[in-house]
Coordinates of C-alpha atoms and ligand atoms in Angstrom, one line a residue:
M221 CA -187.1 -67.0 83.8
I222 CA -183.4 -67.4 83.5
D223 CA -182.1 -67.9 80.0
R224 CA -179.4 -70.6 80.6
G225 CA -177.9 -70.1 77.2
K226 CA -177.5 -66.4 77.8
L227 CA -176.2 -67.2 81.3
K228 CA -173.4 -69.4 79.8
G229 CA -172.3 -66.7 77.4
A230 CA -172.5 -64.0 80.0
L231 CA -170.4 -66.1 82.4
A232 CA -167.7 -66.6 79.8
R233 CA -167.6 -62.8 79.1
E234 CA -167.3 -62.0 82.8
S235 CA -164.5 -64.6 83.1
D236 CA -162.6 -63.0 80.2
R237 CA -163.1 -59.6 81.8
F238 CA -161.8 -60.9 85.1
I239 CA -158.6 -62.3 83.4
E240 CA -158.0 -59.1 81.5
E241 CA -158.3 -56.9 84.6
H242 CA -156.3 -59.0 87.0
P243 CA -152.9 -59.7 85.4
E244 CA -151.0 -59.4 88.7
S245 CA -153.3 -61.9 90.5
K246 CA -152.8 -64.2 87.6
E247 CA -149.1 -63.9 87.9
Q248 CA -149.2 -64.5 91.7
Y249 CA -151.4 -67.6 91.0
R250 CA -148.8 -68.9 88.5
K251 CA -146.1 -68.6 91.2
S252 CA -148.4 -70.1 93.9
R253 CA -148.9 -73.2 91.9
Q254 CA -145.2 -74.1 92.3
H255 CA -145.3 -74.8 96.0
L256 CA -148.8 -74.4 97.3
L257 CA -151.2 -77.3 96.9
G258 CA -153.7 -76.3 94.2
G259 CA -152.1 -72.9 94.1
V260 CA -153.7 -71.7 97.3
P261 CA -152.7 -71.6 100.9
M262 CA -156.1 -72.9 102.0
A263 CA -158.4 -75.2 100.0
W264 CA -161.5 -73.1 100.2
M265 CA -159.7 -70.1 98.5
K266 CA -160.3 -72.1 95.3
R267 CA -164.0 -71.1 95.7
W268 CA -163.6 -67.5 94.5
P269 CA -165.6 -67.2 91.3
G270 CA -162.9 -66.2 88.8
P271 CA -160.6 -68.7 87.0
F272 CA -157.9 -67.9 89.7
P273 CA -158.2 -66.3 93.1
L274 CA -157.7 -62.6 93.7
F275 CA -154.5 -61.9 95.7
A276 CA -155.0 -59.2 98.4
R277 CA -152.7 -56.3 98.9
S278 CA -154.3 -54.6 101.8
A279 CA -157.6 -54.3 103.7
S280 CA -158.9 -51.5 105.8
G281 CA -162.4 -50.7 107.2
A282 CA -164.9 -52.1 104.7
K283 CA -162.4 -52.0 101.7
V284 CA -160.0 -54.5 100.3
I285 CA -157.4 -53.7 97.6
D286 CA -156.0 -56.4 95.4
V287 CA -152.5 -56.7 94.0
D288 CA -153.7 -55.1 90.7
G289 CA -154.8 -52.0 92.6
H290 CA -158.6 -52.6 92.4
S291 CA -160.5 -51.5 95.4
Y292 CA -163.6 -53.5 96.5
I293 CA -166.5 -53.0 98.8
D294 CA -166.0 -56.0 101.0
F295 CA -169.2 -57.7 102.0
A296 CA -167.3 -60.9 102.8
L297 CA -165.4 -59.5 105.8
G298 CA -163.2 -62.6 106.1
D299 CA -166.4 -64.7 106.4
T300 CA -167.0 -62.9 109.7
G301 CA -163.4 -62.9 110.9
A302 CA -163.2 -59.2 110.0
M303 CA -166.7 -58.2 111.1
T304 CA -165.3 -55.5 113.2
G305 CA -164.0 -53.9 109.9
H306 CA -160.5 -54.6 108.7
A307 CA -157.5 -53.4 110.7
P308 CA -159.1 -51.0 113.2
A309 CA -156.6 -48.6 114.8
Y310 CA -157.3 -49.8 118.4
L311 CA -156.4 -53.3 117.4
A312 CA -153.2 -52.2 115.6
D313 CA -152.2 -50.3 118.7
A314 CA -152.9 -53.2 121.1
I315 CA -151.1 -55.8 119.0
I316 CA -148.1 -53.6 118.4
D317 CA -147.8 -53.1 122.1
Q318 CA -148.3 -56.7 122.9
S319 CA -145.8 -57.9 120.3
Q320 CA -143.2 -56.0 122.3
T321 CA -144.5 -57.3 125.7
A322 CA -145.2 -61.0 125.5
I323 CA -146.5 -63.2 122.6
T324 CA -146.7 -66.7 124.1
T325 CA -145.6 -68.1 127.5
M326 CA -147.0 -71.1 129.3
M327 CA -148.7 -68.8 131.9
P328 CA -152.0 -67.1 132.1
S329 CA -152.0 -63.4 131.3
Q330 CA -154.2 -60.9 133.1
D331 CA -156.0 -60.3 129.8
A332 CA -157.5 -63.8 130.1
I333 CA -159.4 -62.5 133.2
E334 CA -160.6 -59.4 131.5
V335 CA -161.7 -61.3 128.3
A336 CA -163.6 -63.9 130.4
R337 CA -165.3 -61.1 132.3
A338 CA -166.3 -59.4 129.1
L339 CA -167.6 -62.7 127.6
S340 CA -169.6 -63.4 130.8
D341 CA -171.2 -59.9 130.6
R342 CA -172.1 -60.4 126.9
F343 CA -173.3 -64.0 127.0
E344 CA -174.4 -64.5 130.6
L345 CA -172.5 -67.7 131.0
N346 CA -170.4 -68.3 134.1
K347 CA -167.0 -69.8 133.1
W348 CA -164.8 -69.6 130.0
Q349 CA -162.0 -71.4 128.3
F350 CA -160.2 -70.5 125.1
A351 CA -159.4 -72.0 121.7
L352 CA -157.8 -70.5 118.6
S353 CA -160.6 -71.3 116.2
A354 CA -164.3 -71.8 116.4
T355 CA -163.7 -75.3 115.1
D356 CA -161.7 -76.1 118.1
A357 CA -164.1 -74.4 120.5
N358 CA -166.8 -76.7 119.1
R359 CA -164.6 -79.8 119.3
F360 CA -163.7 -79.0 122.9
A361 CA -167.2 -78.3 123.9
L362 CA -168.4 -81.5 122.4
R363 CA -165.7 -83.5 124.2
L364 CA -166.6 -81.9 127.5
A365 CA -170.3 -82.5 126.9
R366 CA -169.5 -86.2 126.4
F367 CA -167.5 -86.2 129.6
V368 CA -170.2 -84.6 131.7
T369 CA -173.1 -86.7 130.4
K370 CA -171.2 -90.0 129.9
R371 CA -172.9 -90.3 126.6
T372 CA -171.2 -90.7 123.2
K373 CA -173.5 -89.4 120.6
I374 CA -174.2 -85.9 119.5
L375 CA -177.0 -84.3 117.4
V376 CA -176.7 -81.7 114.7
F377 CA -179.1 -80.2 112.2
D378 CA -178.8 -81.2 108.5
W379 CA -176.4 -78.9 106.5
C380 CA -175.1 -77.3 109.6
Y381 CA -171.5 -76.0 109.6
H382 CA -169.4 -75.8 112.8
G383 CA -165.9 -76.0 111.2
T384 CA -163.8 -79.0 110.4
V385 CA -165.3 -81.1 113.2
D386 CA -165.6 -84.6 111.8
E387 CA -168.7 -85.6 113.6
T388 CA -170.5 -82.6 112.3
L389 CA -169.5 -82.7 108.6
V390 CA -172.4 -85.1 108.0
T391 CA -175.8 -85.2 106.3
I392 CA -178.5 -87.9 105.8
D393 CA -179.1 -89.9 102.7
E394 CA -182.5 -90.8 101.1
A395 CA -182.8 -93.8 103.5
G396 CA -182.3 -91.5 106.5
R397 CA -178.8 -92.9 107.2
V398 CA -176.1 -90.5 108.6
I399 CA -173.3 -90.2 106.0
P400 CA -170.3 -88.0 105.6
R401 CA -171.2 -84.8 103.8
L402 CA -170.2 -84.5 100.2
G403 CA -166.7 -83.0 100.1
N404 CA -165.8 -84.4 103.5
T405 CA -162.6 -86.0 102.2
T406 CA -162.4 -89.0 104.5
S407 CA -164.0 -89.8 107.7
A408 CA -162.0 -91.9 110.1
F409 CA -165.2 -93.5 111.4
D410 CA -168.8 -94.2 110.4
P411 CA -170.5 -90.9 111.4
A412 CA -173.7 -92.8 112.0
Q413 CA -172.0 -94.1 115.2
T414 CA -171.3 -90.7 116.5
T415 CA -174.0 -88.4 115.2
K416 CA -177.7 -88.0 114.8
V417 CA -179.0 -85.6 112.2
V418 CA -182.4 -84.1 112.0
Q419 CA -183.8 -81.2 109.9
F420 CA -183.8 -77.7 111.5
N421 CA -187.2 -76.7 112.7
D422 CA -188.4 -80.3 112.9
L423 CA -189.3 -80.7 116.5
V424 CA -191.0 -84.1 116.1
A425 CA -187.8 -85.6 114.6
L426 CA -185.7 -83.9 117.3
E427 CA -187.7 -85.4 120.1
E428 CA -187.6 -88.8 118.4
A429 CA -183.8 -88.6 118.3
L430 CA -183.4 -87.5 121.9
R431 CA -185.8 -89.9 123.4
S432 CA -183.3 -92.7 123.7
E433 CA -181.2 -90.6 126.1
D434 CA -177.9 -91.4 124.4
V435 CA -177.2 -87.9 123.0
A436 CA -174.6 -85.9 125.0
A437 CA -175.3 -82.6 123.2
V438 CA -177.2 -80.8 120.5
L439 CA -174.8 -78.5 118.7
T440 CA -176.5 -75.8 116.7
E441 CA -176.4 -72.2 115.5
P442 CA -179.4 -70.3 116.7
A443 CA -180.3 -69.7 113.0
L444 CA -178.4 -71.7 110.3
T445 CA -176.1 -69.3 108.5
N446 CA -173.9 -71.6 106.5
I447 CA -176.4 -73.0 104.0
G448 CA -177.8 -69.5 103.5
I449 CA -179.8 -68.0 106.4
V450 CA -182.4 -70.4 107.7
L451 CA -184.4 -68.8 110.5
P452 CA -185.9 -70.7 113.5
E453 CA -189.7 -70.9 113.4
D454 CA -191.7 -69.4 116.3
G455 CA -191.3 -71.5 119.5
F456 CA -188.4 -73.6 118.0
H457 CA -185.8 -72.5 120.6
E458 CA -188.1 -72.8 123.5
K459 CA -189.0 -76.3 122.6
L460 CA -185.4 -77.2 121.8
R461 CA -184.3 -76.1 125.2
G462 CA -187.2 -78.0 126.8
L463 CA -186.4 -81.2 125.0
C464 CA -182.7 -81.0 125.9
T465 CA -183.5 -80.6 129.5
K466 CA -186.2 -83.4 129.4
Y467 CA -183.7 -85.9 128.0
G468 CA -180.6 -84.9 129.8
T469 CA -178.9 -83.6 126.7
L470 CA -176.6 -80.5 126.9
L471 CA -177.4 -77.6 124.5
I472 CA -174.4 -76.0 122.8
I473 CA -175.1 -72.9 120.9
D474 CA -172.6 -71.8 118.3
E475 CA -172.7 -68.0 118.1
T476 CA -169.7 -67.6 115.7
H477 CA -171.8 -66.1 112.9
T478 CA -174.9 -65.1 114.9
I479 CA -172.9 -62.5 116.8
C480 CA -174.1 -60.5 113.9
V481 CA -177.4 -60.0 115.8
G482 CA -176.0 -58.0 118.7
P483 CA -173.3 -57.7 121.3
G484 CA -174.4 -61.0 123.1
G485 CA -175.3 -62.8 119.9
Y486 CA -178.7 -64.2 119.0
G487 CA -179.0 -65.9 122.3
K488 CA -178.9 -62.8 124.4
Q489 CA -181.3 -61.0 122.0
Y490 CA -183.9 -63.8 122.2
G491 CA -183.3 -65.2 125.6
L492 CA -181.8 -68.6 124.8
K493 CA -180.4 -70.6 127.7
P494 CA -177.6 -72.8 126.4
D495 CA -175.5 -75.0 128.7
L496 CA -172.4 -74.2 126.6
L497 CA -171.7 -71.5 124.0
T498 CA -169.0 -71.4 121.4
I499 CA -167.7 -68.5 119.5
G500 CA -164.7 -67.7 117.3
K501 CA -163.9 -65.6 114.2
P502 CA -164.5 -61.9 115.0
I503 CA -163.8 -61.8 118.7
G504 CA -160.0 -61.3 118.1
G505 CA -160.7 -58.8 115.3
G506 CA -159.2 -61.3 112.8
I507 CA -156.3 -62.5 115.1
P508 CA -157.0 -66.2 115.8
S509 CA -159.1 -66.4 119.0
A510 CA -162.1 -68.4 120.1
A511 CA -163.8 -69.2 123.3
F512 CA -166.4 -71.5 124.9
G513 CA -168.4 -70.7 127.9
M514 CA -170.6 -72.7 130.2
T515 CA -173.2 -72.4 133.0
G516 CA -172.1 -72.7 136.6
E517 CA -173.7 -76.1 136.7
V518 CA -171.6 -77.5 133.9
A519 CA -168.5 -75.7 135.2
T520 CA -168.9 -77.4 138.6
Q521 CA -168.8 -80.8 137.1
L522 CA -165.8 -80.0 134.9
E523 CA -163.7 -78.2 137.6
K524 CA -163.2 -81.6 139.4
M525 CA -161.4 -82.8 136.3
M526 CA -159.1 -79.7 136.1
D527 CA -157.1 -80.9 139.2
E528 CA -156.1 -84.2 137.6
D529 CA -152.5 -84.8 136.7
S530 CA -153.4 -86.0 133.3
I531 CA -155.3 -82.8 132.4
D532 CA -152.6 -81.9 129.8
V533 CA -153.7 -84.8 127.7
S534 CA -157.4 -84.3 128.1
G535 CA -157.8 -83.7 124.4
I536 CA -158.7 -80.1 124.9
G537 CA -156.4 -77.2 124.1
G538 CA -153.2 -76.7 122.3
T539 CA -149.8 -75.2 123.0
L540 CA -150.6 -71.8 121.6
T541 CA -154.1 -71.7 122.9
A542 CA -154.8 -68.7 125.2
N543 CA -151.5 -67.1 124.1
A544 CA -150.9 -63.6 125.4
F545 CA -151.0 -62.1 121.9
S546 CA -154.5 -63.3 120.9
L547 CA -155.9 -62.6 124.3
R548 CA -154.7 -59.0 124.1
A549 CA -156.3 -58.7 120.6
T550 CA -159.5 -60.2 122.0
R551 CA -159.6 -57.8 124.9
A552 CA -159.1 -54.9 122.6
T553 CA -161.8 -56.1 120.3
L554 CA -164.4 -56.7 122.9
A555 CA -163.7 -53.4 124.6
N556 CA -163.9 -51.4 121.3
S557 CA -166.1 -53.2 118.9
L558 CA -169.1 -55.5 118.5
S559 CA -170.7 -52.9 120.7
K560 CA -174.2 -51.4 120.7
G561 CA -172.9 -48.6 118.4
H562 CA -171.4 -51.2 116.1
Y563 CA -174.9 -52.8 115.5
E564 CA -176.7 -49.5 115.4
A565 CA -174.6 -48.6 112.4
S566 CA -174.4 -52.0 110.7
I567 CA -177.9 -53.5 111.1
P568 CA -179.8 -50.8 109.2
L569 CA -177.4 -51.1 106.3
A570 CA -177.9 -54.9 106.2
R571 CA -181.6 -54.4 106.2
S572 CA -181.6 -51.8 103.4
W573 CA -179.3 -54.1 101.4
A574 CA -182.0 -56.8 101.7
D575 CA -184.7 -54.3 100.9
G576 CA -182.9 -53.4 97.7
V577 CA -182.5 -57.0 96.6
R578 CA -186.2 -57.7 97.5
E579 CA -187.4 -54.8 95.5
I580 CA -185.6 -56.2 92.4
I581 CA -186.8 -59.7 93.0
T582 CA -190.4 -58.4 93.2
R583 CA -190.0 -56.1 90.2
Y584 CA -188.8 -59.0 87.9
E585 CA -191.4 -61.4 89.4
L586 CA -188.7 -63.9 90.4
D587 CA -189.5 -66.7 92.9
W588 CA -186.3 -65.8 94.8
S589 CA -186.0 -64.6 98.4
V590 CA -183.8 -62.6 100.7
Q591 CA -183.3 -63.0 104.4
N592 CA -181.9 -60.7 107.0
L593 CA -180.3 -61.6 110.3
G594 CA -178.8 -58.6 112.2
S595 CA -175.9 -57.2 110.2
R596 CA -176.0 -60.1 107.7
S597 CA -178.3 -60.5 104.7
E598 CA -178.4 -63.2 102.1
Y599 CA -180.4 -64.0 98.9
W600 CA -181.6 -67.2 97.5
F601 CA -182.6 -68.4 94.1
C602 CA -185.7 -70.0 95.6
P603 CA -188.4 -69.2 98.2
A604 CA -187.1 -68.9 101.8
P605 CA -185.9 -72.5 102.8
R606 CA -187.3 -73.9 106.0
N607 CA -184.4 -76.2 106.7
G608 CA -180.9 -77.2 105.6
K609 CA -182.2 -79.9 103.2
E610 CA -184.5 -77.5 101.3
A611 CA -181.7 -74.9 101.2
A612 CA -179.1 -77.4 99.9
Q613 CA -181.4 -78.7 97.2
A614 CA -181.9 -75.1 95.9
I615 CA -178.2 -74.4 95.4
D616 CA -177.5 -73.3 91.8
P617 CA -173.7 -73.3 91.4
E618 CA -173.8 -71.7 88.0
L619 CA -176.0 -68.8 89.1
D620 CA -174.0 -68.4 92.3
R621 CA -170.8 -68.1 90.3
Y622 CA -172.3 -65.6 87.8
F623 CA -173.7 -63.3 90.5
H624 CA -170.4 -63.4 92.4
L625 CA -168.2 -62.8 89.4
F626 CA -170.5 -60.0 87.9
A627 CA -170.3 -58.3 91.3
L628 CA -166.6 -58.8 91.7
N629 CA -165.9 -57.3 88.3
R630 CA -167.8 -54.3 89.5
S631 CA -165.8 -53.9 92.7
I632 CA -168.1 -55.8 95.1
L633 CA -166.9 -58.9 97.1
L634 CA -169.5 -61.4 98.3
T635 CA -168.4 -64.3 100.5
P636 CA -167.4 -67.1 98.1
F637 CA -169.7 -69.8 99.3
H638 CA -172.7 -67.7 100.1
N639 CA -174.8 -65.0 98.4
M640 CA -174.2 -63.1 101.6
A641 CA -173.4 -59.6 102.7
L642 CA -172.1 -58.9 106.1
F643 CA -171.9 -55.3 107.3
S644 CA -169.4 -53.4 109.5
P645 CA -169.8 -49.9 110.8
Y646 CA -167.4 -48.8 108.1
H647 CA -169.9 -49.6 105.3
T648 CA -172.0 -46.8 103.9
S649 CA -175.4 -46.4 102.3
T650 CA -173.5 -45.7 99.1
D651 CA -172.1 -49.2 99.3
V652 CA -175.7 -50.5 99.6
E653 CA -176.9 -48.5 96.7
R654 CA -174.0 -49.7 94.5
H655 CA -174.9 -53.3 95.3
T656 CA -178.6 -52.8 94.5
E657 CA -177.6 -51.3 91.1
V658 CA -175.2 -54.1 90.3
F659 CA -177.7 -56.7 91.5
Q660 CA -180.3 -55.3 89.1
D661 CA -177.8 -55.2 86.2
T662 CA -176.9 -58.9 86.9
V663 CA -180.6 -59.9 86.8
E664 CA -181.3 -58.0 83.6
S665 CA -178.3 -59.5 81.9
I666 CA -179.7 -63.0 82.0
L667 CA -183.4 -62.7 81.6
Ligands
PLP864 C1 -171.1 -71.3 112.9 C2 -169.7 -71.7 112.7 N1 -169.0 -72.3 113.6 C3 -167.7 -72.6 113.5 C4 -167.0 -72.3 112.3 C5 -165.6 -72.7 112.2 O1 -164.8 -71.5 112.2 P1 -163.3 -71.6 112.0 O2 -163.1 -72.1 110.6 O3 -162.8 -70.3 112.2 O4 -162.7 -72.6 112.9 C6 -167.7 -71.7 111.3 C7 -167.0 -71.4 110.0 O5 -167.5 -70.9 109.1 C8 -169.0 -71.3 111.5 O6 -169.7 -70.7 110.5

């Protein structure tokens, strides 16, 4: 259906338009290249679709304004970090106050108690610890799972993403060997020694991998969200829980992105029963904050360890972890956002965004698909994938880039490495309609 020649020409035109309309971002990028590696403060910022990244001036609610003064409907929301909406007033008030009270000490603050209580209410897990990123929450949870089970291996699903955790940045080659994932710069060890990988939704392979009883933990998102949205099939979670219990493996559920389903994430909504749960990104409203929770049973085994003199070098934590400033931001966020009302406003918008895209896919008889998961929706240039491998095989970088750039040039930001839209309560139905219109124009321009 897609005319690739037309696509190339159209991409070049959109690229020219981008350059012409963003002189100030271009200038900032020129300056950036003098002292920032690759001209960006963080490698993945190279993944924006234009020839140089946009530089942000400000962000508020569901809008971002760039240094050239263009205003965008922001469906990226800091890749979930700003799922609460950018810069909400309650957060500004809390952090201004906290910045004049205490930022970091070596002591617990009372906010830690309130945050742990709020997390327990939401996720129905007994005890909590903190981290400053979801990556670290996962790293710490895995380490503790190994400690509790006295096993060394972990299991993840192919094309998962749990942050920059070495043992999880893996995939499997054609011969079924676990190898570092493409793009994983260098692995300090052979990941086949640490990690087993099976396809999401493949319960037979999962049981085969757990049977040898050497796997400390399965770490998974309840639905994959980082290779597009891949939903669990009926009965998958029940069986996954059962197999973990049967083979003495701990189940760690990463709710960092699936908090888009409701106040207690996917797990609360669908009755999952993890042994440990990790979460980061939006819980501090964009201020670095993450947490991991555990059942009373796991906590009992770990609390013995907490009294040891060498606990400071346990490999868990960091000097600034659980600092007073991030905990205050987290307390304010959990008290004011990601609430029932938040989802009542944002989920219908995400659904109607998906309906709009679906309608156009059907109208033009494309074999594409669109998935919805709570306040998050995402389209694919293929039928809905069943697992990470199918999803990865269907990636079309040229089309991705074109759709993103076409949208960006018309004031819509999509998350750079996804065809994803995430909704906050600040988005409106006009934002959805605008996206549907632009999506249709994008499709028409390359048929
Ligand atoms: C499910 C999941 N877990 C963990 C992470 C890591 O988050 P961070 O980069 O904030 O550490 C991500 C990042 O995209 C994620 O999607």
